[in-house]
C-alpha positions as semicolon CSV with decimal commas, in nm:
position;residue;x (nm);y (nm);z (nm)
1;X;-3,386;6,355;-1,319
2;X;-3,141;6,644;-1,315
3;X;-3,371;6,894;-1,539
4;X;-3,676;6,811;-1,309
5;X;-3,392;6,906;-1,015
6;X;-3,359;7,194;-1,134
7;X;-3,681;7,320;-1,227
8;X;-3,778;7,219;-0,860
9;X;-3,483;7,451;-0,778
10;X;-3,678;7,722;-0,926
11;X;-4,006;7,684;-0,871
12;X;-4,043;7,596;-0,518
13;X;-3,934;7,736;-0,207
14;X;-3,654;7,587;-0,010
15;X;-3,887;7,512;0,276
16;X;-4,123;7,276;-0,010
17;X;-3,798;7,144;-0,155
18;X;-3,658;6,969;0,202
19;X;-4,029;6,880;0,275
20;X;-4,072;6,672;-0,020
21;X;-3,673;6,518;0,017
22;X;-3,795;6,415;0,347
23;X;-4,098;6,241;0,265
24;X;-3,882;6,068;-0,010
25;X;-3,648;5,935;0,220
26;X;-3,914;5,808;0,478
27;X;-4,053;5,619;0,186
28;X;-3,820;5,277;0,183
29;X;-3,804;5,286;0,626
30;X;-4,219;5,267;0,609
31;X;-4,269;4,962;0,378
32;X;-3,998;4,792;0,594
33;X;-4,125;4,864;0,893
34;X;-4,497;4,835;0,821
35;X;-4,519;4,477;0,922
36;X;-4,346;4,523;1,270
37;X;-4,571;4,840;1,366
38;X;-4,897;4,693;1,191
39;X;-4,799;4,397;1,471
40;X;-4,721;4,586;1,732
41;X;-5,073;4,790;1,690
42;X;-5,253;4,425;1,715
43;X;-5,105;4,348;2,021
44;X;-5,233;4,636;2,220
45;X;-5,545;4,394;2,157
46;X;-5,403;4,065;2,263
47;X;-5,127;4,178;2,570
48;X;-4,911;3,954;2,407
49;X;-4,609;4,241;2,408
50;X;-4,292;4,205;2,597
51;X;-4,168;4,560;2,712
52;X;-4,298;4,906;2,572
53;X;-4,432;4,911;2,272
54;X;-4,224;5,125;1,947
55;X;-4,395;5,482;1,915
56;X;-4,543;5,499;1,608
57;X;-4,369;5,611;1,281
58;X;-4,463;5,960;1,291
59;X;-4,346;6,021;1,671
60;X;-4,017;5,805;1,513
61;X;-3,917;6,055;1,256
62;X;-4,012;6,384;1,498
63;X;-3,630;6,280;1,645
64;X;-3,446;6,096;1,430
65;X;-3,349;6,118;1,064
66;X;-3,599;5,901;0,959
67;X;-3,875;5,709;1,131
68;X;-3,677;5,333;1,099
69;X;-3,747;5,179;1,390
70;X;-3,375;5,020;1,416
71;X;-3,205;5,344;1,388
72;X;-3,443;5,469;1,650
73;X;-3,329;5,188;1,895
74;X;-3,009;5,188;1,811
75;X;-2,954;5,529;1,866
76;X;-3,130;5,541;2,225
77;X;-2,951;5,269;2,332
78;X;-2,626;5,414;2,256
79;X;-2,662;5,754;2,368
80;X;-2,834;5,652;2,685
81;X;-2,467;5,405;2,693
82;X;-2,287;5,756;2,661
83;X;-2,492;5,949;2,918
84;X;-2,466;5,705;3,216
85;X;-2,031;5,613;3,089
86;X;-1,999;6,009;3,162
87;X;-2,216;5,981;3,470
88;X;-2,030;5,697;3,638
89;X;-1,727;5,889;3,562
90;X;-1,772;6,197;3,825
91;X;-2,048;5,988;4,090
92;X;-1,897;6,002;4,428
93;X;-1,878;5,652;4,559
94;X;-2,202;5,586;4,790
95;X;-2,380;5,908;4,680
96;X;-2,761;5,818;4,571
97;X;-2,886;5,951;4,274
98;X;-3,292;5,861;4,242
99;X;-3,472;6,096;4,093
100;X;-3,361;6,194;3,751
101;X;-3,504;6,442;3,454
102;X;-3,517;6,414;3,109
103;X;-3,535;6,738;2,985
104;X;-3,685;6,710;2,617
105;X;-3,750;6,376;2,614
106;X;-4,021;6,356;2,352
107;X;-4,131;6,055;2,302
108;X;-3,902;5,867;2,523
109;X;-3,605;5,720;2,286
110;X;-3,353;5,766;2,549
111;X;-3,562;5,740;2,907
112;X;-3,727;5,368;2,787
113;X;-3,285;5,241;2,815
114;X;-3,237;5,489;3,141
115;X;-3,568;5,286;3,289
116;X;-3,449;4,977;3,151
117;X;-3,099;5,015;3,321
118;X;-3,298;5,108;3,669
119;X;-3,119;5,415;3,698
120;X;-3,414;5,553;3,948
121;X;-3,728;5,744;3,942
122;X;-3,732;5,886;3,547
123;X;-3,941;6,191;3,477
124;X;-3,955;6,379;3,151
125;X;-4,051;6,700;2,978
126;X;-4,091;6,828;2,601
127;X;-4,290;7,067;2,449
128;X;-4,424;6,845;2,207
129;X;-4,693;6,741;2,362
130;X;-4,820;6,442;2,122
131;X;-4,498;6,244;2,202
132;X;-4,539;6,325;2,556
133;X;-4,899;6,196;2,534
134;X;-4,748;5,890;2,390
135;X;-4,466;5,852;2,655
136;X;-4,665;5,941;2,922
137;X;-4,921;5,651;2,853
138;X;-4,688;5,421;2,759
139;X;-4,327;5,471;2,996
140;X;-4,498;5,578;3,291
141;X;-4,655;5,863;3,469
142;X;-4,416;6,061;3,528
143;X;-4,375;6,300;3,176
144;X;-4,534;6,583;3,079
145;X;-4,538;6,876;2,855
146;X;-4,410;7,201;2,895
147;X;-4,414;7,575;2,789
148;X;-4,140;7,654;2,556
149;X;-4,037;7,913;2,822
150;X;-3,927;7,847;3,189
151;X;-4,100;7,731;3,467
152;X;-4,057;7,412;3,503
153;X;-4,368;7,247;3,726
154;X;-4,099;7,099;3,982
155;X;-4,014;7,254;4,347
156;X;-3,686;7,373;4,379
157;X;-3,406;7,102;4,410
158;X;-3,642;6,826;4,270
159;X;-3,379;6,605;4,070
160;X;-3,098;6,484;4,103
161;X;-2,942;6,428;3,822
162;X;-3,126;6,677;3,492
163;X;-2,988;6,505;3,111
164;X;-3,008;6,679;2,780
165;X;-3,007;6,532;2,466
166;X;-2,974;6,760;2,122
167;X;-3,191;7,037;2,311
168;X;-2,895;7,314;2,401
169;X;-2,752;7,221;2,024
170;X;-3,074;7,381;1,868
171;X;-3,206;7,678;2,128
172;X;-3,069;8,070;2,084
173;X;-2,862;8,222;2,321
174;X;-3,155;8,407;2,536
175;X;-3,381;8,047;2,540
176;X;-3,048;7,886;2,633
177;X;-2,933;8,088;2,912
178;X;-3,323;8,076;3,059
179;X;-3,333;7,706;3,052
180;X;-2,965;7,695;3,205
181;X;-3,095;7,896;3,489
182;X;-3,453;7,668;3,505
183;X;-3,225;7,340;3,496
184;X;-2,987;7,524;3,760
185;X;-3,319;7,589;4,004
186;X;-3,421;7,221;3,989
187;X;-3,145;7,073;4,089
188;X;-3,032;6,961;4,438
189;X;-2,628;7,134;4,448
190;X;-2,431;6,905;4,371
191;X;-2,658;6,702;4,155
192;X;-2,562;6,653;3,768
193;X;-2,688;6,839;3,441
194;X;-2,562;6,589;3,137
195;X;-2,580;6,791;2,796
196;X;-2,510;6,781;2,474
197;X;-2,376;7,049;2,204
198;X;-2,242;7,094;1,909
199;X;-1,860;7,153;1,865
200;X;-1,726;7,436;1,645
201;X;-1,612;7,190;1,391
202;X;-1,975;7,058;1,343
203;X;-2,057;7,427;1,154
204;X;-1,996;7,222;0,852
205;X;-2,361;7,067;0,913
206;X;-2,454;7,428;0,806
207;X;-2,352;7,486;0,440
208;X;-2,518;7,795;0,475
209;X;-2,367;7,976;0,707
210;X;-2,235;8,307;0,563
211;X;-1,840;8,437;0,619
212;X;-1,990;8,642;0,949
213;X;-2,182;8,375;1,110
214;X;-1,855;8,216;1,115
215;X;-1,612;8,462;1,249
216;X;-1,918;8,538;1,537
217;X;-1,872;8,182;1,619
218;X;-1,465;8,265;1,624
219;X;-1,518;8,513;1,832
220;X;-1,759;8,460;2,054
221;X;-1,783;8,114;2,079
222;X;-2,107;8,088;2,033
223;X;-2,355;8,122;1,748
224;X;-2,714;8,033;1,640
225;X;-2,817;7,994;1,320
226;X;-3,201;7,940;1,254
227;X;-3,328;7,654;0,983
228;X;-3,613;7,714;0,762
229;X;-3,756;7,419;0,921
230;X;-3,866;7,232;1,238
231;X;-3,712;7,288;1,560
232;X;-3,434;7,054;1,468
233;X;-3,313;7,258;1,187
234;X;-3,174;7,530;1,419
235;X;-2,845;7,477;1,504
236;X;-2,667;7,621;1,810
237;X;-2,266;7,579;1,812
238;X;-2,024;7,580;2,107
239;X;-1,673;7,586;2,214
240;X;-1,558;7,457;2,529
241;X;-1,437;7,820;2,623
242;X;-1,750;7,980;2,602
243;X;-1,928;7,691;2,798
244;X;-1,705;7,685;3,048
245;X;-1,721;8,091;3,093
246;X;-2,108;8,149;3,106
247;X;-2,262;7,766;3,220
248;X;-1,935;7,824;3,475
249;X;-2,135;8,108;3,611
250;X;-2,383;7,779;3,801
251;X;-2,238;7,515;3,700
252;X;-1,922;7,314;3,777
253;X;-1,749;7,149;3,472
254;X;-1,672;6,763;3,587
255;X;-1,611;6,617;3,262
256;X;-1,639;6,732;2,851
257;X;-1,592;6,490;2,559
258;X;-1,551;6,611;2,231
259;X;-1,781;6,444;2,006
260;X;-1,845;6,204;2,327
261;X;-2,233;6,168;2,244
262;X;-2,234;5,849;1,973
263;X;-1,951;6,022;1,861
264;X;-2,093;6,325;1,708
265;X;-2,194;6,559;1,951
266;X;-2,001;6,692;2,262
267;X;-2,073;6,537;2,613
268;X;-2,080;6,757;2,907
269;X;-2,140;6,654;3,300
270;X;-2,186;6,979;3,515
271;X;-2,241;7,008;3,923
272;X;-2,513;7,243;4,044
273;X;-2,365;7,526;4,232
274;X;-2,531;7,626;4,545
């Protein structure tokens, strides 16, 4: 195994190389889920299904590790736990919150456990617009796709509350600070932006990142390094001093946990400035 390794190593590009590793990996989660989603399909037929329906395995794997559908429910569940522990934390007693945003939702891991919990009106946007298809069709009217550049298609002051899951942790600085101000136009003042990022100590993610990458990220406390993959292999790092000097500049820091997202990425809960 290790001399076809490493003839792999040399022959093809690093791009082919985590291709194939992925496909590998997906291998064991489709045969055990094949019988589950091969049911799930035959019910569309019979309306004998309790709740929304899995998306299928390819939507799955677009934003998870692999396309299992356990860790795909387990992992929604919890992080939509996380997101509403951090909300109840800074709501002001008797305050209404009903109309709430999830900004790259995809295909709705998170938003089918904020519905569930009846948190209010749930509307969503992603620019991948198969899993908003999917969402859309299958969670309710309300998501759409988007541009990967600002606007938004929402009047000013149109949410409430705006929550970001592992979207900020993989954007560049310029695409970050756009959506900050996009996020910042939508909201009422004084309604909520929820988002994650990645701490500094999560660089280790990024074997590759060269002796300069790191001392930028020293430095400046921020840094993006691009992945020779999907979106989800660019990684964006933050420290709580750089988030609190330029997302200070419209937003008002209410709460940060480190590593306070399913323990892994930090947690942020930000008022909207007027």
């Amino acid at each position: 195994m290790e001399p076809l390794k490493r003839l792999a190593r040399r022959v093809l590009p690093r791009r082919v190389r985590s291709w194939l590793r992925r496909q590998i990996r997906e291998v064991p989660h489709r045969l055990h889920d094949f019988g589950p989603d091969l049911r799930e399909r035959l019910a569309r037929f019979t309306n004998n299904r309790q709740g929304p329906p899995l998306p299928p395995a390819a939507l799955r794997r677009r934003v998870g590790l692999t396309s299992s559908r356990d860790e795909f429910l387990t992992l929604g569940r919890n992080v939509s736990r996380d997101l509403l522990a951090a909300f109840a934390e800074v709501r002001r007693s008797g305050e209404s919150f009903p109309r709430w945003l999830d900004f790259g939702c995809g295909c709705g891991r998170v938003a089918r456990f904020m519905i569930e919990a009846g948190v209010g009106e749930i509307s969503g946007v992603d620019i991948d617009r198969p899993a908003v298809r999917w969402a859309r069709r299958h969670l309710g009217p309300g998501f759409q796709a988007i541009e990967p550049r600002p606007p938004l298609p929402f009047a000013d002051a149109a949410f409430d509350i705006v929550y970001a899951v592992s979207v900020f942790t993989h954007l560049n600085e310029e695409k970050q600070l756009d959506w900050l101000r996009e996020t910042h136009r939508v909201l009422r003042p004084g309604g909520f932006l929820i988002a994650s990022t990645h701490h500094e100590s999560l660089a280790w993610t990024r074997p590759d990142l060269i002796a300069a990458q790191k001392e930028k990220l020293a430095a400046d406390g921020f840094l993006f390094a691009a992945g020779d993959g999907p979106f989800n292999d660019d990684s964006a790092f933050h420290t709580l001093p750089y988030l609190e000097r330029v997302w200070g500049g419209l937003f008002e820091l209410r709460t940060y946990k480190q590593h306070g997202l399913v323990g892994y990425q930090d947690l942020s809960v930000w008022a909207a400035k007027s």
